[in-house]
C-alpha positions as semicolon CSV with decimal commas, in nm:
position;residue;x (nm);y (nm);z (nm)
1;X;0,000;0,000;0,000
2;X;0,081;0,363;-0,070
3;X;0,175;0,589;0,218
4;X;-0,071;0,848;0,262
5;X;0,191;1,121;0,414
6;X;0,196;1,376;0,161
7;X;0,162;1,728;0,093
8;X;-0,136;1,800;-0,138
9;X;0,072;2,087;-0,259
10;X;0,405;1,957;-0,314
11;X;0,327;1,687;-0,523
12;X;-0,040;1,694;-0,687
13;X;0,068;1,450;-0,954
14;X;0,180;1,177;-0,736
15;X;-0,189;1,220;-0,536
16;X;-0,370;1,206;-0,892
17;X;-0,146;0,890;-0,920
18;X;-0,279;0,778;-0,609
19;X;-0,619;0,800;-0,648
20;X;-0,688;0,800;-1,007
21;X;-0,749;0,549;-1,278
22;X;-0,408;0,629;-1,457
23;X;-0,157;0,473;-1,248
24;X;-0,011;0,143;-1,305
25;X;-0,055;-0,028;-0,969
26;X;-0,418;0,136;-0,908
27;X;-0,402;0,101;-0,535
28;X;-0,633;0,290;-0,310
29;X;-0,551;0,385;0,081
30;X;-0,671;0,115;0,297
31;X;-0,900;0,316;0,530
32;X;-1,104;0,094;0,817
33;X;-1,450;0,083;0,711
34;X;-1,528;0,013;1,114
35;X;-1,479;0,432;1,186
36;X;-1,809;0,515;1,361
37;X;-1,967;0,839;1,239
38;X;-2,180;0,828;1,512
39;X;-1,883;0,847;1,764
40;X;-1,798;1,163;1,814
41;X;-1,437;1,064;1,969
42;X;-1,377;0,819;1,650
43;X;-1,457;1,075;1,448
44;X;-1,269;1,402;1,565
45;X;-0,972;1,161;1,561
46;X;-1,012;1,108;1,200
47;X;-1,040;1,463;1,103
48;X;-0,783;1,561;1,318
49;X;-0,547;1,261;1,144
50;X;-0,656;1,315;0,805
51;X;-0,577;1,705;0,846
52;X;-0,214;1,618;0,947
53;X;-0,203;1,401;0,661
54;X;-0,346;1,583;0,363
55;X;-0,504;1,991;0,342
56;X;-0,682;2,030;0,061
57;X;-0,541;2,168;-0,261
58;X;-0,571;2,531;-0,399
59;X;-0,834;2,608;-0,667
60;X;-0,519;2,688;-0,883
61;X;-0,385;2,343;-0,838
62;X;-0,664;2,144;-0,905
63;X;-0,701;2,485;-1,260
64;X;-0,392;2,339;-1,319
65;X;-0,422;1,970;-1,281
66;X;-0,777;1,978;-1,492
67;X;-0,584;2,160;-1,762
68;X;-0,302;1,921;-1,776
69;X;-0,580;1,610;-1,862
70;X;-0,759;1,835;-2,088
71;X;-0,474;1,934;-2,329
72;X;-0,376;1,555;-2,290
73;X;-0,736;1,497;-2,489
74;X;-0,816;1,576;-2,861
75;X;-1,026;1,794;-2,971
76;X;-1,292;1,522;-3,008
77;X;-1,301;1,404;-2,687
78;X;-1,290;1,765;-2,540
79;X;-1,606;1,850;-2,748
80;X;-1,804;1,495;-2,577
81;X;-1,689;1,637;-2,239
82;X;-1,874;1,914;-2,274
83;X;-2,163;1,716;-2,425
84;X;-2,209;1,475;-2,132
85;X;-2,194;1,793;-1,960
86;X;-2,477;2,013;-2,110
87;X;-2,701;1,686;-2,120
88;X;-2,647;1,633;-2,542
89;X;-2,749;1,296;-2,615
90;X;-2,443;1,178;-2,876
91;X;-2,413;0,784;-2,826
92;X;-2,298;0,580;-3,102
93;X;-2,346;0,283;-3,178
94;X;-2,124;-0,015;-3,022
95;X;-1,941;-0,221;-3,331
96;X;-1,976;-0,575;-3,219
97;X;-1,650;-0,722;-3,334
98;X;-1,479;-0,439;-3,152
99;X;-1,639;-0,544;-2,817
100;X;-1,511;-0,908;-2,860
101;X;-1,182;-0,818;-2,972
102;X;-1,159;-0,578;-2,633
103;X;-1,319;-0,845;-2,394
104;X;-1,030;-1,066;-2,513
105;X;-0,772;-0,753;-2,435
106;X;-0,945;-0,767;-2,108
107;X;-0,884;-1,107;-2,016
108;X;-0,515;-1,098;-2,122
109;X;-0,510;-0,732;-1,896
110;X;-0,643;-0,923;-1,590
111;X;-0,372;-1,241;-1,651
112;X;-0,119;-1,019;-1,637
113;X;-0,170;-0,852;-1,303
114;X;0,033;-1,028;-1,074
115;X;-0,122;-0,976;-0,726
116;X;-0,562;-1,034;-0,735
117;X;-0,630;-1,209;-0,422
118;X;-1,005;-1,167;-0,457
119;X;-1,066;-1,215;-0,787
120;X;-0,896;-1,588;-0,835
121;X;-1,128;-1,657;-0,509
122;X;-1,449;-1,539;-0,678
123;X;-1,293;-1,714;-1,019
124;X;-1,221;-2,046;-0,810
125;X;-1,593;-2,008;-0,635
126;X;-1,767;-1,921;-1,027
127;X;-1,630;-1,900;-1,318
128;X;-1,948;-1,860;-1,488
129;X;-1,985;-1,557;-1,294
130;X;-1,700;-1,390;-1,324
131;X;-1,604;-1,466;-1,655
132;X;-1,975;-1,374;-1,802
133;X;-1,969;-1,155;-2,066
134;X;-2,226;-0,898;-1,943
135;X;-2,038;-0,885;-1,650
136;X;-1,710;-0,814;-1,811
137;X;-1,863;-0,573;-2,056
138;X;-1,968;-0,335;-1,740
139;X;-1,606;-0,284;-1,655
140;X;-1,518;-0,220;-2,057
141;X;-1,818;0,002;-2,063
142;X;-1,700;0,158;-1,726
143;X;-1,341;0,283;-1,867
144;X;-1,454;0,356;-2,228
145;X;-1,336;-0,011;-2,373
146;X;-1,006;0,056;-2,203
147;X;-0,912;-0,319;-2,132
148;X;-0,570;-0,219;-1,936
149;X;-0,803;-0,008;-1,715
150;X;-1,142;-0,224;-1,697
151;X;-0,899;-0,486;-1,572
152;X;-0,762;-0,288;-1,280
153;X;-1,075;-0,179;-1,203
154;X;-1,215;-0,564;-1,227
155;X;-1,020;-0,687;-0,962
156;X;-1,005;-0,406;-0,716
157;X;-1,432;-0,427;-0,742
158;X;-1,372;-0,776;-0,607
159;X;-1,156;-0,638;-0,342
160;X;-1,357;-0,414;-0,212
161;X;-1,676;-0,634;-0,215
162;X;-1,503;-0,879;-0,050
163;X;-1,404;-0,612;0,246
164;X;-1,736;-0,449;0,247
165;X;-1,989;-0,823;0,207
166;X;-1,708;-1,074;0,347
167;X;-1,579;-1,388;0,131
168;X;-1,898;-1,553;0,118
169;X;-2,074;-1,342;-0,114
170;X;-1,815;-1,261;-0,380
171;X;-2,018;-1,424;-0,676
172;X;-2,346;-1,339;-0,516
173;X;-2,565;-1,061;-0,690
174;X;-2,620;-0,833;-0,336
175;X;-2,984;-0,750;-0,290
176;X;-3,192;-0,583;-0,013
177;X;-3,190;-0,909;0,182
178;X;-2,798;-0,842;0,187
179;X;-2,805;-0,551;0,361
180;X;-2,807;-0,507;0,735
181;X;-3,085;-0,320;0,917
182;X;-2,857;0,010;0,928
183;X;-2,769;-0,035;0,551
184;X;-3,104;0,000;0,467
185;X;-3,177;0,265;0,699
186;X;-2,970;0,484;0,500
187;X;-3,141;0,372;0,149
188;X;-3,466;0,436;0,354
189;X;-3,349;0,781;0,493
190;X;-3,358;0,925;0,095
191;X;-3,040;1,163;0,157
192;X;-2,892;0,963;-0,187
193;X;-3,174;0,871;-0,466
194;X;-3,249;0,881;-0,838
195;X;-3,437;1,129;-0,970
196;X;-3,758;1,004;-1,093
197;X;-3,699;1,196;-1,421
198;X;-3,380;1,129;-1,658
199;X;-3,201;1,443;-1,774
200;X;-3,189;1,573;-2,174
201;X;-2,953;1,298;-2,275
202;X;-3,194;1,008;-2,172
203;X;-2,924;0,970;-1,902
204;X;-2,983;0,859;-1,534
205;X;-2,957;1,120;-1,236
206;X;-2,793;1,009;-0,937
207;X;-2,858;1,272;-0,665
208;X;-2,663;1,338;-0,314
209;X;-2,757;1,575;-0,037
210;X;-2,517;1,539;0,234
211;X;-2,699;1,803;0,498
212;X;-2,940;1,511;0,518
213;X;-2,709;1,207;0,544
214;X;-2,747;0,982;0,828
215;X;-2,535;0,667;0,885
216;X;-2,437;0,400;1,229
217;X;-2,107;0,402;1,032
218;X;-1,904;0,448;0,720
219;X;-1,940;0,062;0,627
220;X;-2,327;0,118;0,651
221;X;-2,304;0,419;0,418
222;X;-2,083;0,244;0,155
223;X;-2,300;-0,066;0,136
224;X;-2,575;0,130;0,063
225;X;-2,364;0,345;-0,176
226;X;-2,260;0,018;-0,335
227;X;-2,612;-0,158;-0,343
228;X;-2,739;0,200;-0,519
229;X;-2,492;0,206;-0,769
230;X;-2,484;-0,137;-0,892
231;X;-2,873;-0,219;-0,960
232;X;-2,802;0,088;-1,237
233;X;-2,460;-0,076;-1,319
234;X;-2,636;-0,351;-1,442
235;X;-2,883;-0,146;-1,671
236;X;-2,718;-0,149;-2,069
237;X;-2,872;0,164;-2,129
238;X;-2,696;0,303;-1,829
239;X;-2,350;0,130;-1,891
240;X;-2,334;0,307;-2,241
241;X;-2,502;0,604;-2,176
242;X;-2,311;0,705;-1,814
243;X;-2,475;0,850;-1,537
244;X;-2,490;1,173;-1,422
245;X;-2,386;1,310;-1,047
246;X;-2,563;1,600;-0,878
247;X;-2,426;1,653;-0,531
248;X;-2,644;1,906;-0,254
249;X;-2,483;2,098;-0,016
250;X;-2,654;2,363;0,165
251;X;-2,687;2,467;0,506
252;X;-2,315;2,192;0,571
253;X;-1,997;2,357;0,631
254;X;-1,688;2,188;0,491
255;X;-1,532;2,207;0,874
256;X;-1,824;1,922;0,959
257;X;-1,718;1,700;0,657
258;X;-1,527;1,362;0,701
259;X;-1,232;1,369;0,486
260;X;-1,190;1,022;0,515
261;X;-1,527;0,973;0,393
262;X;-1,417;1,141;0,067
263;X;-1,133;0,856;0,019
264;X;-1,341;0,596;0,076
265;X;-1,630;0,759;-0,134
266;X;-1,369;0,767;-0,471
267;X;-1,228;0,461;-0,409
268;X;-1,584;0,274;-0,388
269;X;-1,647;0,467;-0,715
270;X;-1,353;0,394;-0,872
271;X;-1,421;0,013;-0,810
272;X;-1,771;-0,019;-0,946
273;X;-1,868;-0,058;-1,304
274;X;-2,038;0,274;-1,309
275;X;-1,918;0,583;-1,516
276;X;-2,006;0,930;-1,398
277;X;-2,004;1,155;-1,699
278;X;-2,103;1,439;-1,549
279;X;-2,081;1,569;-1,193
280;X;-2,252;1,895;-1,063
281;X;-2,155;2,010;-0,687
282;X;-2,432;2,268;-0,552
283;X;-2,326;2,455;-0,301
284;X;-2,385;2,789;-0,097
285;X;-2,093;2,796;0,124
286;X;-1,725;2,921;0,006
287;X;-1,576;2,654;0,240
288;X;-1,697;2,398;0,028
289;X;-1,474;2,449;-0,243
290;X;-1,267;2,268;-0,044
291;X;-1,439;1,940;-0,035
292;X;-1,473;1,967;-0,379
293;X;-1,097;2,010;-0,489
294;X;-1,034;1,734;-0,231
295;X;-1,274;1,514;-0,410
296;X;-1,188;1,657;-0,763
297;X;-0,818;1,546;-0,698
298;X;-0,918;1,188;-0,627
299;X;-1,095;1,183;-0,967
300;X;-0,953;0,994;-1,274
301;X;-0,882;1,233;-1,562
302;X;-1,214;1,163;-1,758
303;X;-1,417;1,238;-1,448
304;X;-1,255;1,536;-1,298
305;X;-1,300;1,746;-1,639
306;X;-1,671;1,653;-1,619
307;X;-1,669;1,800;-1,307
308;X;-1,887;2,130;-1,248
309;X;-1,952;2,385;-0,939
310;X;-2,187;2,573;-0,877
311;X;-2,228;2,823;-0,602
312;X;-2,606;2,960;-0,553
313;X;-2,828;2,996;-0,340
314;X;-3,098;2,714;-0,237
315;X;-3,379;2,943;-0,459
316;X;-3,157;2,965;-0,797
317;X;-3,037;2,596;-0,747
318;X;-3,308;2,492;-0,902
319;X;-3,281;2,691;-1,256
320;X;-2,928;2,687;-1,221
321;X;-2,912;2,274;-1,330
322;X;-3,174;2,339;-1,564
323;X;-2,942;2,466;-1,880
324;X;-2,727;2,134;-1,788
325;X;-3,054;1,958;-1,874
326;X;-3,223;1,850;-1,569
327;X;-3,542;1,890;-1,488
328;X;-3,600;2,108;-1,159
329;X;-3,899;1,953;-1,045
330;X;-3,711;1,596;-1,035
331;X;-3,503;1,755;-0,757
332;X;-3,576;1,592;-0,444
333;X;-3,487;1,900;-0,231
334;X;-3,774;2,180;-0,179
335;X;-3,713;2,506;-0,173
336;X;-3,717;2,535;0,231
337;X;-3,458;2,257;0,297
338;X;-3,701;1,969;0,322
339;X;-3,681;1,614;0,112
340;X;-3,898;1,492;-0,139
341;X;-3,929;1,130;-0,071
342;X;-4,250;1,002;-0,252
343;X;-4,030;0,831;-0,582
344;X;-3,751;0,729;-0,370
345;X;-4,004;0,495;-0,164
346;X;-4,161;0,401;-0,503
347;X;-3,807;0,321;-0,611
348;X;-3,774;0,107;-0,286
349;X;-4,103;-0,064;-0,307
350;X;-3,992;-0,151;-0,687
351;X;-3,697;-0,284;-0,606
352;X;-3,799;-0,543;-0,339
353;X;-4,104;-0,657;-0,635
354;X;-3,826;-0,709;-0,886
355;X;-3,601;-0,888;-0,634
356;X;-3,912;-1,104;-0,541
357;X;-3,955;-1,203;-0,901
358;X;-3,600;-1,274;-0,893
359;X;-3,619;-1,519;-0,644
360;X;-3,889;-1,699;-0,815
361;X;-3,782;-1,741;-1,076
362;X;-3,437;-1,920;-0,964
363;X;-3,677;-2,135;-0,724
364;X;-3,864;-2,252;-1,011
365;X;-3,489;-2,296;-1,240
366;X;-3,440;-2,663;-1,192
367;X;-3,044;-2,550;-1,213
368;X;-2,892;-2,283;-0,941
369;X;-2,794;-1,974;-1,162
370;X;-2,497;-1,778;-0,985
371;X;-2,462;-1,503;-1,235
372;X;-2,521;-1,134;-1,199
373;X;-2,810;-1,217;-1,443
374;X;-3,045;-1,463;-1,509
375;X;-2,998;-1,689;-1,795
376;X;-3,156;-1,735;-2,073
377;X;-3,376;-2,062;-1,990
378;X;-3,504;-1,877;-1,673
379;X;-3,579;-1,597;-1,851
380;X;-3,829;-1,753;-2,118
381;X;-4,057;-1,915;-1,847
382;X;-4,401;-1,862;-1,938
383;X;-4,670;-1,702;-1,716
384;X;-4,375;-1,506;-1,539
385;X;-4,215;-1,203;-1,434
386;X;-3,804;-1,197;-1,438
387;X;-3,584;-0,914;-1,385
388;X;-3,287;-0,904;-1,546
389;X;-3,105;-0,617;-1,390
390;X;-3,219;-0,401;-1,121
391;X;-3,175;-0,065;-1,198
392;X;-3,147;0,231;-0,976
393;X;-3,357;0,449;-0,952
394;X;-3,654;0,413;-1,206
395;X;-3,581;0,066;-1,439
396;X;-3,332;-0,036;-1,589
397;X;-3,273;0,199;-1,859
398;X;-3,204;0,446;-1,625
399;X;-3,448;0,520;-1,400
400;X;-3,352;0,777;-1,312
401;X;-3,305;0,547;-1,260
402;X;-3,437;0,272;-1,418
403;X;-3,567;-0,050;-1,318
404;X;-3,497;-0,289;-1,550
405;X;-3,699;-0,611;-1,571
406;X;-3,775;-0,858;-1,785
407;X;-4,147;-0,882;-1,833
408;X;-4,177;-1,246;-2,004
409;X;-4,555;-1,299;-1,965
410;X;-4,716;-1,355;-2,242
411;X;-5,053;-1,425;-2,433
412;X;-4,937;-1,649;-2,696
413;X;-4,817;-2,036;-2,655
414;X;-4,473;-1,850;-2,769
415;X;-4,318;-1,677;-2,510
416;X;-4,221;-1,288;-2,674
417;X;-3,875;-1,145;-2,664
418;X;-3,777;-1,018;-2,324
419;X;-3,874;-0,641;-2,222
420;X;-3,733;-0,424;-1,985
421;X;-3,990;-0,254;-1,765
422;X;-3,862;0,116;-1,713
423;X;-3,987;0,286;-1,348
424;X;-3,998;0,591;-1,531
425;X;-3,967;0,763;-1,878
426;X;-3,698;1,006;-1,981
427;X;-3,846;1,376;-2,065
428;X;-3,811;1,268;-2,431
429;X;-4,027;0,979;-2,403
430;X;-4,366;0,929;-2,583
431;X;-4,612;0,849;-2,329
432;X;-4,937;0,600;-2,393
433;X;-5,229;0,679;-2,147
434;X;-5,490;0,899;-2,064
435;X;-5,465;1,256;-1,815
436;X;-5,179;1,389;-1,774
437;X;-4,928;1,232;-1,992
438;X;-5,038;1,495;-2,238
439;X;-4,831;1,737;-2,031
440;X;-4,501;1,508;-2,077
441;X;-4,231;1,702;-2,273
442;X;-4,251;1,428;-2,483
443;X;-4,598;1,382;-2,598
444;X;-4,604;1,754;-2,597
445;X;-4,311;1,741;-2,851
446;X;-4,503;1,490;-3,016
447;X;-4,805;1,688;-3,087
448;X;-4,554;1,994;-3,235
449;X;-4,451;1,756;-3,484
450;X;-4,817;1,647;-3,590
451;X;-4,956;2,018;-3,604
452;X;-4,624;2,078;-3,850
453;X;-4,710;1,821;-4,101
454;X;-5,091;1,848;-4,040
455;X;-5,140;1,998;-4,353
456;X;-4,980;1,741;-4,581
457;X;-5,130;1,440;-4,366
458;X;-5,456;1,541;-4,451
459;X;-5,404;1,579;-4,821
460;X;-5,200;1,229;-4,856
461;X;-5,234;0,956;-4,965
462;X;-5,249;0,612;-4,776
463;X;-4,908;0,510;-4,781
464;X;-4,806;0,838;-4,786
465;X;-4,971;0,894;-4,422
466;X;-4,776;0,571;-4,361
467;X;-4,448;0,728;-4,447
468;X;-4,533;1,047;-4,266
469;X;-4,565;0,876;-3,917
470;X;-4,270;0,651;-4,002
471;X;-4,054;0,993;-3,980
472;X;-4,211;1,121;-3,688
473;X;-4,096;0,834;-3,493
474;X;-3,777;0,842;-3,648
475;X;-3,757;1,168;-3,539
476;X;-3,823;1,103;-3,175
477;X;-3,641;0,817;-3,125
478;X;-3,324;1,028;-3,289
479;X;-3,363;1,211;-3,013
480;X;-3,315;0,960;-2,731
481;X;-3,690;0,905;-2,701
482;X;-3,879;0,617;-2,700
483;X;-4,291;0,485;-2,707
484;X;-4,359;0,372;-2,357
485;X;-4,681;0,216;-2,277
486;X;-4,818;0,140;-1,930
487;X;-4,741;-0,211;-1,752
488;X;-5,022;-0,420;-1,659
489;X;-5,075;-0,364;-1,311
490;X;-4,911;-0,015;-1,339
491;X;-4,585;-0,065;-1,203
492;X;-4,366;0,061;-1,473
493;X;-4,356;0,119;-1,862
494;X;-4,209;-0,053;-2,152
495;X;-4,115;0,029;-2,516
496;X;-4,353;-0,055;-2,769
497;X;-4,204;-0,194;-3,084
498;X;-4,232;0,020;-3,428
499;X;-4,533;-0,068;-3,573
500;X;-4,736;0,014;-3,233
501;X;-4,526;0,362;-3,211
502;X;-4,630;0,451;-3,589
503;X;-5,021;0,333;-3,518
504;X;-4,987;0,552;-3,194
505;X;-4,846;0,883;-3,422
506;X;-5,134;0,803;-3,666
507;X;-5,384;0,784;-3,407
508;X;-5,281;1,100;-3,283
509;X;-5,350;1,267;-3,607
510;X;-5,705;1,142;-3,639
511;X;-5,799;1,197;-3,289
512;X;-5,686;1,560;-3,339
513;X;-5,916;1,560;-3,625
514;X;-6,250;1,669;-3,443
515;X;-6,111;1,922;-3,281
516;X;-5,966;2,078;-3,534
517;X;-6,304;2,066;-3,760
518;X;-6,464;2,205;-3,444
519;X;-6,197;2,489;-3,453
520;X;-6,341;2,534;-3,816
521;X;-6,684;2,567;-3,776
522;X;-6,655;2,768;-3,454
523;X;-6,408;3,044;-3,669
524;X;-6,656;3,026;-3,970
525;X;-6,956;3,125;-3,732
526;X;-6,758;3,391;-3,588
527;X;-6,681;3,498;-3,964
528;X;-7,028;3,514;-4,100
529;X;-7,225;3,811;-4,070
530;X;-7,507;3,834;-3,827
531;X;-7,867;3,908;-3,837
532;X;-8,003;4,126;-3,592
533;X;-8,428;4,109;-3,538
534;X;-8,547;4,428;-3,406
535;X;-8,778;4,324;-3,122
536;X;-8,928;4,710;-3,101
537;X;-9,069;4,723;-3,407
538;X;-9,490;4,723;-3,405
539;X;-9,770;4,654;-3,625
């Protein structure tokens, strides 16, 4: 291990080293994950040892660290920084052959690191799970297809699970029935939750206020930091897309902050499969720069230039996120300090239906599956309800956290391709329903593009209607947006396939129809001259 006696100041590259993706031993500083918050001894020793060890570094030395990784980038990558940013959905498409040529890279990566306790463990306990190739493909997905990277990052995730779960449960998929009673109390408390809304991008939002953060005990808080983070690691949509950090901080000076809290905090997220690509600190507080260069530092290069601060008050915080293209009435935080709470329970109560199912459905697989994921022959039962991946926050593609699960029930003797059940839509999604989905950005969107080529629908012919729907759809889902129609029993939405998203546009245009004849008739009466009957007149 790395001695943690430095000075931030004299030597910022060798802490970047430390704590960042780009070194080549990619060790982190073994902190005890036994510190008790709750102690108040336990803890003032820790601050006062971490202050000896480390002070934070300067705003010009974290100026001058970002702008040594940025002129390290080209001009390409610079430009998708400020993309993932700003909330611009640019996500192309994943070459097949290049993915199998980099999972092999991987495996030769992870060979050739000398010293991985954990991992030949987990590897000697299940091979199918650790060499599966979803699996895998979250750590490739994690560092950008990086294999020299996703390796490192491989094994130290099976270090760290095995310090925060124990041995026994290196191959095991954690659910809530993993976690402790104070694990869950901090899920429960809501201080960390997805927004129920994705941002611009079609991106999940991953939201942090720390004034309201209540643990027993740092292990408590990284469990549930770790149980939060990986149901969205496991979403596809989330693995390629990123996800996107927004961190609250008013009313908390930086002097009450647990700087060993921060190391462990980076080092958990530089362990996970999970990419941040964007990460907005909102603050009120000047001493919170601090905490913010402290955590910056800690960053790998990719993350700490998507990095973004913003100091406001608690009644502009709310526009301020809004040009980075998240919704302000997703945030969980009111106005007056208090916590929105209602999707975060949803979220909860979601998660433990999905992780039912889950169990089911391996109780009624005559074979044990250890994976991450179900297989395929548990996946196909009939009459049945499997969840694939458990995603934070909304379903699987994001939710906002998504919750992603298979819905496999079907109506047919055939059992239909498996569907992943999103908690809830993306501002760029086309809503089905009733009420007021009408007032989704995306069905309001939708209707723009009808009343623009209104004129030529009506005067088309058949197939030409056909083709004029067609690129309506085309035009929404270009946008990140998809057709999302209710669940059954009303626990989530799923994506319609193309044919029901065209009927849907050209259902739209004929149940506009009315309306706008009534708008017709209603202008022409107004237009024709009126009779007026003189009721004075006498014989």
């Amino acid at each position: 291990q790395h001695s943690l006696t430095m000075d931030f100041g004299a030597n910022m590259d060798e802490f970047a080293d430390l704590f960042g993706e780009t070194n080549e031993s990619f060790s982190f500083p073994m902190l005890p994950l036994s510190s008790t918050v709750g102690c108040a001894e336990t803890h003032s020793h820790s601050q006062e040892h971490l202050g000896t060890m480390f002070r934070p570094p300067s705003q010009a030395e974290v100026d001058s660290l970002v702008a040594r990784d940025m002129n390290a980038l080209s001009s390409k990558d610079r430009e998708q920084i400020l993309h993932d940013i700003h909330g611009i959905a640019d996500f192309p498409d994943e070459d097949p052959h290049l993915l199998q040529a980099k999972l092999d890279e991987l495996d030769a990566a992870i060979n050739a690191i000398p010293q991985k306790s954990a991992y030949d463990r987990a590897l000697a306990a299940s091979e199918s799970y650790v060499k599966d190739r979803s699996f895998r493909l979250k750590f490739l997905r994690a560092d950008r297809l990086d294999p020299q990277r996703a390796g490192r990052r491989m094994v130290n995730f099976f270090e760290y699970k095995k310090e925060l779960f124990g041995p026994d449960k290196l191959v095991k998929h954690i659910m809530m029935d993993d976690l402790n009673y104070d694990d869950m109390a901090v899920i429960q408390n809501g201080h960390m939750q997805f927004l129920p809304e994705r941002d611009m991008a079609g991106r999940v939002i991953f939201c942090n206020i720390q004034s309201l953060q209540r643990c027993a005990s740092d292990a408590n808080l990284l469990r549930a930091v770790y149980y939060m983070l990986m149901t969205q690691a496991d979403d596809e949509d989330s693995q390629k897309k990123g996800v996107v950090g927004v961190l609250y901080n008013f009313s908390l000076m930086a002097e009450r902050l647990d700087y060993a809290k921060i190391l462990q905090s980076v080092r958990l997220r530089n362990c996970l499969p999970i990419r941040f690509v964007a990460m907005h600190y909102c603050f009120n507080h000047p001493s919170f720069v601090d905490f913010i260069n402290y955590e910056r530092s800690a960053f790998d290069e990719h993350t700490r230039a998507r990095c973004r601060a913003h100091q406001v008050s608690a009644t502009d915080f709310h526009s301020e996120l809004v040009s980075f293209g998240i919704a302000s009435r997703s945030i969980p935080a009111s106005l007056i300090g208090g916590l929105k709470s209602k999707s975060h329970q949803d979220w909860i109560y979601m998660r433990r239906k999905i992780e039912g199912n889950q169990k089911l459905s391996s109780r009624a697989t005559p074979t044990t599956v250890v994976a991450a994921v179900p297989t395929r022959a548990a996946a196909v039962q009939p009459k049945m309800n499997v969840v694939k991946s458990i995603n934070v926050a909304t379903s699987r593609k994001g939710q906002p956290n998504v919750i992603e699960n298979i819905d496999t029930s079907s109506d047919s003797e055939k059992s239909p391709p498996a569907r992943k059940i999103y908690a809830s839509p993306s501002p760029g999604d086309v809503l089905f329903g009733r009420g007021k989905v009408k007032e989704h950005p995306g069905n309001v969107r939708l209707h723009q593009l009808i009343e623009k080529r209104r004129s030529r629908y009506e005067v088309a012919e058949k197939w030409e209607k056909t083709v004029i729907a067609e690129e309506i759809v085309a035009i929404i889902k270009e946008c990140s947006g998809r057709f999302l129609r209710p669940t059954v029993n009303g626990d989530g939405w799923v994506e319609v396939d193309k044919e029901i998203a065209r009927e849907k546009v050209s259902h739209t245009f004929r149940s506009r129809r009315p309306k706008l004849q009534k708008r017709r008739r209603m202008a022409a009466a107004q237009a024709k001259p009126k009779l007026f009957l003189n009721t004075n007149f006498r014989y």
